[in-house]
Amino acid sequence: MTDLPSLPGILSVEDIRRSGEAIARVQTSDGSIPWFPDGHTDAWDHVENAMALLVAGERAAAERAYDWLARTQRDDGSWPMKFVGDSIADPGTDANMVAYVAVGVWHHWRVTADEQFLFRSWPTVERALDRVVALQLPFGGIAWAAGADGQIADSALVTGSSSIYHALLCGIGLANLLGRSRPEWENAAGRLGHALRVHEEHFDARGRHSMDWYYPVLGGAVRGSAAVKRMESRWEEFVVPDLGVRCVSDRPWVTGAETCELALSLHAIGDDRTATDLVAHMQHLRDPDGSYWTGYVFADGLRWPVECSTWTAAAVVLAVDAISETTGGAGVFRGDGLPAVPDVHGECGCVA
């Protein structure tokens, strides 16, 4: 892969290269990518960073990141919620963090068509998704966590389950490429998609968070006219003109990653003009070295927290690639090449 994405007048190829280098500078010698230098690492943001590294021309660094995941995966297919250096700071399991490796490996395949990488990564994906499917609740949502003692949470989150839905589709896509049959993943995805589309009231309510608003679209569970209506429904509540997207509806704080994820959601339903505007409006968070500050408290005119987060830069890179249609991974959040999975009515009470 030689072409790097850009958005004319907003971010150049060199800008994207510098953002990739900014993420790579934070990567440690063992391959992990913490939130910022000396910060903690979690598997979800680590994968997002690996995806962005690949798009920004840092393929070797991206593959070191996947090697780290393979080495640190536990026997049950999961990763601890939080690493600090070589130490486990939180041994619990977050289902969304575990599932996301499937999205990363699918993205890597779409960009590189590297069969050796695909075969090498498959066991990691297989163990991860088997663990996640085992956490599905009777109504179809995925229990958001399991404690170190094995105790499984009795609730599911809209954001996390939406991301897991996308991961399951990516995992099924990988299985199809390899000629493997994973009907249990297809069943889980069918139940989960149905729950997200029809039974959102059964999920743990966190509606003040913008991610709960757009993630069912970003993850692919909600599409078409329903997705357009969902985006329109809370636009004025979350979007601050010329600045970006609020992380939570009741705080004067916009965040770069959420802004770019919303842009990816809009791209997925065909609204590239508004997606481009969002990416342009959050550039006030860009640092000259290519990194990005996490957020901005517009009531005080202050950047907060006082940190440049790797995953914010990663979200920018992925949004620019999607809108510009530059690499083979540009359509990952649009669902390009992913299988269609019909609804499955489990114990939700619906009549098929």
PDB file of C-alpha atoms in Angstrom, residues 115-271:
ATOM      1  CA  GLU A 115      -3.113 -14.149   3.423  1.00  0.00           C
ATOM      2  CA  GLN A 116      -0.261 -14.989   5.785  1.00  0.00           C
ATOM      3  CA  PHE A 117      -1.429 -12.308   8.210  1.00  0.00           C
ATOM      4  CA  LEU A 118      -4.992 -13.591   7.888  1.00  0.00           C
ATOM      5  CA  PHE A 119      -4.076 -17.175   8.734  1.00  0.00           C
ATOM      6  CA  ARG A 120      -1.768 -16.053  11.546  1.00  0.00           C
ATOM      7  CA  SER A 121      -4.451 -13.863  13.113  1.00  0.00           C
ATOM      8  CA  TRP A 122      -7.408 -16.221  12.782  1.00  0.00           C
ATOM      9  CA  PRO A 123      -6.843 -18.172  16.036  1.00  0.00           C
ATOM     10  CA  THR A 124      -6.782 -14.894  17.987  1.00  0.00           C
ATOM     11  CA  VAL A 125     -10.049 -13.749  16.408  1.00  0.00           C
ATOM     12  CA  GLU A 126     -11.686 -17.146  16.861  1.00  0.00           C
ATOM     13  CA  ARG A 127     -10.910 -17.357  20.578  1.00  0.00           C
ATOM     14  CA  ALA A 128     -12.000 -13.743  21.138  1.00  0.00           C
ATOM     15  CA  LEU A 129     -15.391 -14.058  19.456  1.00  0.00           C
ATOM     16  CA  ASP A 130     -16.096 -17.420  21.077  1.00  0.00           C
ATOM     17  CA  ARG A 131     -15.603 -15.696  24.431  1.00  0.00           C
ATOM     18  CA  VAL A 132     -17.878 -12.796  23.475  1.00  0.00           C
ATOM     19  CA  VAL A 133     -20.684 -15.009  22.172  1.00  0.00           C
ATOM     20  CA  ALA A 134     -20.667 -16.859  25.487  1.00  0.00           C
ATOM     21  CA  LEU A 135     -21.623 -13.557  27.163  1.00  0.00           C
ATOM     22  CA  GLN A 136     -24.889 -13.088  25.239  1.00  0.00           C
ATOM     23  CA  LEU A 137     -27.918 -12.391  27.435  1.00  0.00           C
ATOM     24  CA  PRO A 138     -31.365 -13.943  26.869  1.00  0.00           C
ATOM     25  CA  PHE A 139     -32.822 -10.851  25.162  1.00  0.00           C
ATOM     26  CA  GLY A 140     -29.931 -10.748  22.662  1.00  0.00           C
ATOM     27  CA  GLY A 141     -27.643  -8.064  24.033  1.00  0.00           C
ATOM     28  CA  ILE A 142     -24.094  -8.935  25.074  1.00  0.00           C
ATOM     29  CA  ALA A 143     -23.229  -8.646  28.765  1.00  0.00           C
ATOM     30  CA  TRP A 144     -20.827  -5.755  28.865  1.00  0.00           C
ATOM     31  CA  ALA A 145     -18.344  -7.296  31.290  1.00  0.00           C
ATOM     32  CA  ALA A 146     -17.193 -10.241  33.352  1.00  0.00           C
ATOM     33  CA  GLY A 147     -15.264  -9.836  36.577  1.00  0.00           C
ATOM     34  CA  ALA A 148     -11.979 -11.471  37.425  1.00  0.00           C
ATOM     35  CA  ASP A 149     -14.026 -13.831  39.617  1.00  0.00           C
ATOM     36  CA  GLY A 150     -16.038 -14.963  36.591  1.00  0.00           C
ATOM     37  CA  GLN A 151     -19.171 -13.069  37.583  1.00  0.00           C
ATOM     38  CA  ILE A 152     -20.970 -11.920  34.412  1.00  0.00           C
ATOM     39  CA  ALA A 153     -22.733  -8.553  34.283  1.00  0.00           C
ATOM     40  CA  ASP A 154     -26.505  -8.755  33.983  1.00  0.00           C
ATOM     41  CA  SER A 155     -26.778  -5.776  31.632  1.00  0.00           C
ATOM     42  CA  ALA A 156     -25.724  -4.816  28.116  1.00  0.00           C
ATOM     43  CA  LEU A 157     -24.730  -1.417  26.698  1.00  0.00           C
ATOM     44  CA  VAL A 158     -25.968   0.034  23.415  1.00  0.00           C
ATOM     45  CA  THR A 159     -22.545   1.348  22.418  1.00  0.00           C
ATOM     46  CA  GLY A 160     -20.621  -1.785  23.303  1.00  0.00           C
ATOM     47  CA  SER A 161     -23.163  -4.158  21.801  1.00  0.00           C
ATOM     48  CA  SER A 162     -23.317  -2.112  18.588  1.00  0.00           C
ATOM     49  CA  SER A 163     -19.552  -2.368  18.222  1.00  0.00           C
ATOM     50  CA  ILE A 164     -19.714  -6.086  18.989  1.00  0.00           C
ATOM     51  CA  TYR A 165     -22.341  -6.508  16.264  1.00  0.00           C
ATOM     52  CA  HIS A 166     -19.891  -5.026  13.766  1.00  0.00           C
ATOM     53  CA  ALA A 167     -17.120  -7.270  15.115  1.00  0.00           C
ATOM     54  CA  LEU A 168     -19.259 -10.382  14.722  1.00  0.00           C
ATOM     55  CA  LEU A 169     -19.978  -9.516  11.092  1.00  0.00           C
ATOM     56  CA  CYS A 170     -16.251  -8.976  10.501  1.00  0.00           C
ATOM     57  CA  GLY A 171     -15.520 -12.308  12.182  1.00  0.00           C
ATOM     58  CA  ILE A 172     -18.070 -14.086   9.992  1.00  0.00           C
ATOM     59  CA  GLY A 173     -16.502 -12.411   6.971  1.00  0.00           C
ATOM     60  CA  LEU A 174     -13.081 -13.716   7.999  1.00  0.00           C
ATOM     61  CA  ALA A 175     -14.497 -17.195   8.595  1.00  0.00           C
ATOM     62  CA  ASN A 176     -16.030 -17.186   5.115  1.00  0.00           C
ATOM     63  CA  LEU A 177     -12.690 -16.213   3.577  1.00  0.00           C
ATOM     64  CA  LEU A 178     -11.061 -19.168   5.310  1.00  0.00           C
ATOM     65  CA  GLY A 179     -13.848 -21.620   4.494  1.00  0.00           C
ATOM     66  CA  ARG A 180     -14.818 -21.999   8.139  1.00  0.00           C
ATOM     67  CA  SER A 181     -18.379 -22.314   9.365  1.00  0.00           C
ATOM     68  CA  ARG A 182     -19.342 -20.379  12.492  1.00  0.00           C
ATOM     69  CA  PRO A 183     -23.147 -20.716  12.781  1.00  0.00           C
ATOM     70  CA  GLU A 184     -22.999 -19.795  16.461  1.00  0.00           C
ATOM     71  CA  TRP A 185     -21.566 -16.384  15.527  1.00  0.00           C
ATOM     72  CA  GLU A 186     -24.251 -15.924  12.881  1.00  0.00           C
ATOM     73  CA  ASN A 187     -26.957 -16.783  15.393  1.00  0.00           C
ATOM     74  CA  ALA A 188     -25.472 -14.418  17.980  1.00  0.00           C
ATOM     75  CA  ALA A 189     -25.232 -11.600  15.433  1.00  0.00           C
ATOM     76  CA  GLY A 190     -28.835 -12.185  14.326  1.00  0.00           C
ATOM     77  CA  ARG A 191     -30.093 -12.025  17.900  1.00  0.00           C
ATOM     78  CA  LEU A 192     -27.941  -9.003  18.727  1.00  0.00           C
ATOM     79  CA  GLY A 193     -28.938  -7.062  15.628  1.00  0.00           C
ATOM     80  CA  HIS A 194     -32.605  -7.697  16.367  1.00  0.00           C
ATOM     81  CA  ALA A 195     -32.172  -6.525  19.960  1.00  0.00           C
ATOM     82  CA  LEU A 196     -30.447  -3.302  18.877  1.00  0.00           C
ATOM     83  CA  ARG A 197     -33.084  -2.522  16.256  1.00  0.00           C
ATOM     84  CA  VAL A 198     -36.205  -3.492  18.190  1.00  0.00           C
ATOM     85  CA  HIS A 199     -35.426  -3.746  21.907  1.00  0.00           C
ATOM     86  CA  GLU A 200     -33.174  -0.841  22.810  1.00  0.00           C
ATOM     87  CA  GLU A 201     -35.188  -0.406  25.992  1.00  0.00           C
ATOM     88  CA  HIS A 202     -33.669  -3.621  27.340  1.00  0.00           C
ATOM     89  CA  PHE A 203     -30.167  -2.171  27.267  1.00  0.00           C
ATOM     90  CA  ASP A 204     -28.681  -0.215  30.153  1.00  0.00           C
ATOM     91  CA  ALA A 205     -29.786   3.369  29.536  1.00  0.00           C
ATOM     92  CA  ARG A 206     -26.904   5.771  28.957  1.00  0.00           C
ATOM     93  CA  GLY A 207     -28.647   8.146  26.606  1.00  0.00           C
ATOM     94  CA  ARG A 208     -26.721  11.224  27.751  1.00  0.00           C
ATOM     95  CA  HIS A 209     -23.681   9.801  25.967  1.00  0.00           C
ATOM     96  CA  SER A 210     -23.450  10.658  22.286  1.00  0.00           C
ATOM     97  CA  MET A 211     -22.020   7.229  21.510  1.00  0.00           C
ATOM     98  CA  ASP A 212     -25.332   5.589  22.429  1.00  0.00           C
ATOM     99  CA  TRP A 213     -26.922   7.853  19.810  1.00  0.00           C
ATOM    100  CA  TYR A 214     -24.711   7.109  16.809  1.00  0.00           C
ATOM    101  CA  TYR A 215     -23.116   3.726  17.536  1.00  0.00           C
ATOM    102  CA  PRO A 216     -26.034   1.579  16.305  1.00  0.00           C
ATOM    103  CA  VAL A 217     -25.457   3.295  12.946  1.00  0.00           C
ATOM    104  CA  LEU A 218     -21.656   3.100  13.119  1.00  0.00           C
ATOM    105  CA  GLY A 219     -21.781  -0.608  13.980  1.00  0.00           C
ATOM    106  CA  GLY A 220     -24.187  -1.360  11.145  1.00  0.00           C
ATOM    107  CA  ALA A 221     -27.192  -2.549  13.149  1.00  0.00           C
ATOM    108  CA  VAL A 222     -29.296   0.434  12.000  1.00  0.00           C
ATOM    109  CA  ARG A 223     -29.248   1.476   8.358  1.00  0.00           C
ATOM    110  CA  GLY A 224     -31.457   3.115   5.730  1.00  0.00           C
ATOM    111  CA  SER A 225     -34.231   5.518   6.680  1.00  0.00           C
ATOM    112  CA  ALA A 226     -34.083   4.395  10.315  1.00  0.00           C
ATOM    113  CA  ALA A 227     -30.443   5.492  10.479  1.00  0.00           C
ATOM    114  CA  VAL A 228     -31.231   8.881   8.922  1.00  0.00           C
ATOM    115  CA  LYS A 229     -34.047   9.440  11.427  1.00  0.00           C
ATOM    116  CA  ARG A 230     -31.786   8.423  14.298  1.00  0.00           C
ATOM    117  CA  MET A 231     -29.108  10.906  13.240  1.00  0.00           C
ATOM    118  CA  GLU A 232     -31.649  13.692  12.911  1.00  0.00           C
ATOM    119  CA  SER A 233     -33.324  12.928  16.233  1.00  0.00           C
ATOM    120  CA  ARG A 234     -30.588  14.250  18.535  1.00  0.00           C
ATOM    121  CA  TRP A 235     -28.369  16.279  16.227  1.00  0.00           C
ATOM    122  CA  GLU A 236     -28.922  19.642  17.917  1.00  0.00           C
ATOM    123  CA  GLU A 237     -28.497  18.053  21.338  1.00  0.00           C
ATOM    124  CA  PHE A 238     -25.020  16.737  20.644  1.00  0.00           C
ATOM    125  CA  VAL A 239     -23.452  18.662  17.749  1.00  0.00           C
ATOM    126  CA  VAL A 240     -21.857  22.032  18.565  1.00  0.00           C
ATOM    127  CA  PRO A 241     -21.514  24.068  15.354  1.00  0.00           C
ATOM    128  CA  ASP A 242     -17.915  24.583  14.187  1.00  0.00           C
ATOM    129  CA  LEU A 243     -16.455  22.686  17.166  1.00  0.00           C
ATOM    130  CA  GLY A 244     -17.520  19.043  17.136  1.00  0.00           C
ATOM    131  CA  VAL A 245     -19.625  16.599  19.107  1.00  0.00           C
ATOM    132  CA  ARG A 246     -20.333  16.582  22.815  1.00  0.00           C
ATOM    133  CA  CYS A 247     -19.248  13.461  24.640  1.00  0.00           C
ATOM    134  CA  VAL A 248     -22.260  13.822  26.937  1.00  0.00           C
ATOM    135  CA  SER A 249     -25.314  15.950  26.306  1.00  0.00           C
ATOM    136  CA  ASP A 250     -25.220  17.884  29.577  1.00  0.00           C
ATOM    137  CA  ARG A 251     -21.591  19.079  29.513  1.00  0.00           C
ATOM    138  CA  PRO A 252     -19.973  21.863  27.435  1.00  0.00           C
ATOM    139  CA  TRP A 253     -17.264  19.499  26.214  1.00  0.00           C
ATOM    140  CA  VAL A 254     -16.591  18.356  22.666  1.00  0.00           C
ATOM    141  CA  THR A 255     -14.282  15.434  21.941  1.00  0.00           C
ATOM    142  CA  GLY A 256     -12.347  14.650  18.804  1.00  0.00           C
ATOM    143  CA  ALA A 257     -12.837  10.901  18.696  1.00  0.00           C
ATOM    144  CA  GLU A 258     -16.613  11.107  19.052  1.00  0.00           C
ATOM    145  CA  THR A 259     -16.707  13.767  16.347  1.00  0.00           C
ATOM    146  CA  CYS A 260     -14.825  11.541  13.910  1.00  0.00           C
ATOM    147  CA  GLU A 261     -16.865   8.477  14.830  1.00  0.00           C
ATOM    148  CA  LEU A 262     -20.008  10.453  14.049  1.00  0.00           C
ATOM    149  CA  ALA A 263     -18.381  11.379  10.728  1.00  0.00           C
ATOM    150  CA  LEU A 264     -17.794   7.669  10.068  1.00  0.00           C
ATOM    151  CA  SER A 265     -21.440   6.970  10.924  1.00  0.00           C
ATOM    152  CA  LEU A 266     -22.615   9.587   8.437  1.00  0.00           C
ATOM    153  CA  HIS A 267     -20.250   8.243   5.788  1.00  0.00           C
ATOM    154  CA  ALA A 268     -21.752   4.799   6.338  1.00  0.00           C
ATOM    155  CA  ILE A 269     -25.186   6.131   5.336  1.00  0.00           C
ATOM    156  CA  GLY A 270     -23.936   8.246   2.450  1.00  0.00           C
ATOM    157  CA  ASP A 271     -23.671  11.738   3.945  1.00  0.00           C
TER     158      ASP A 271
END
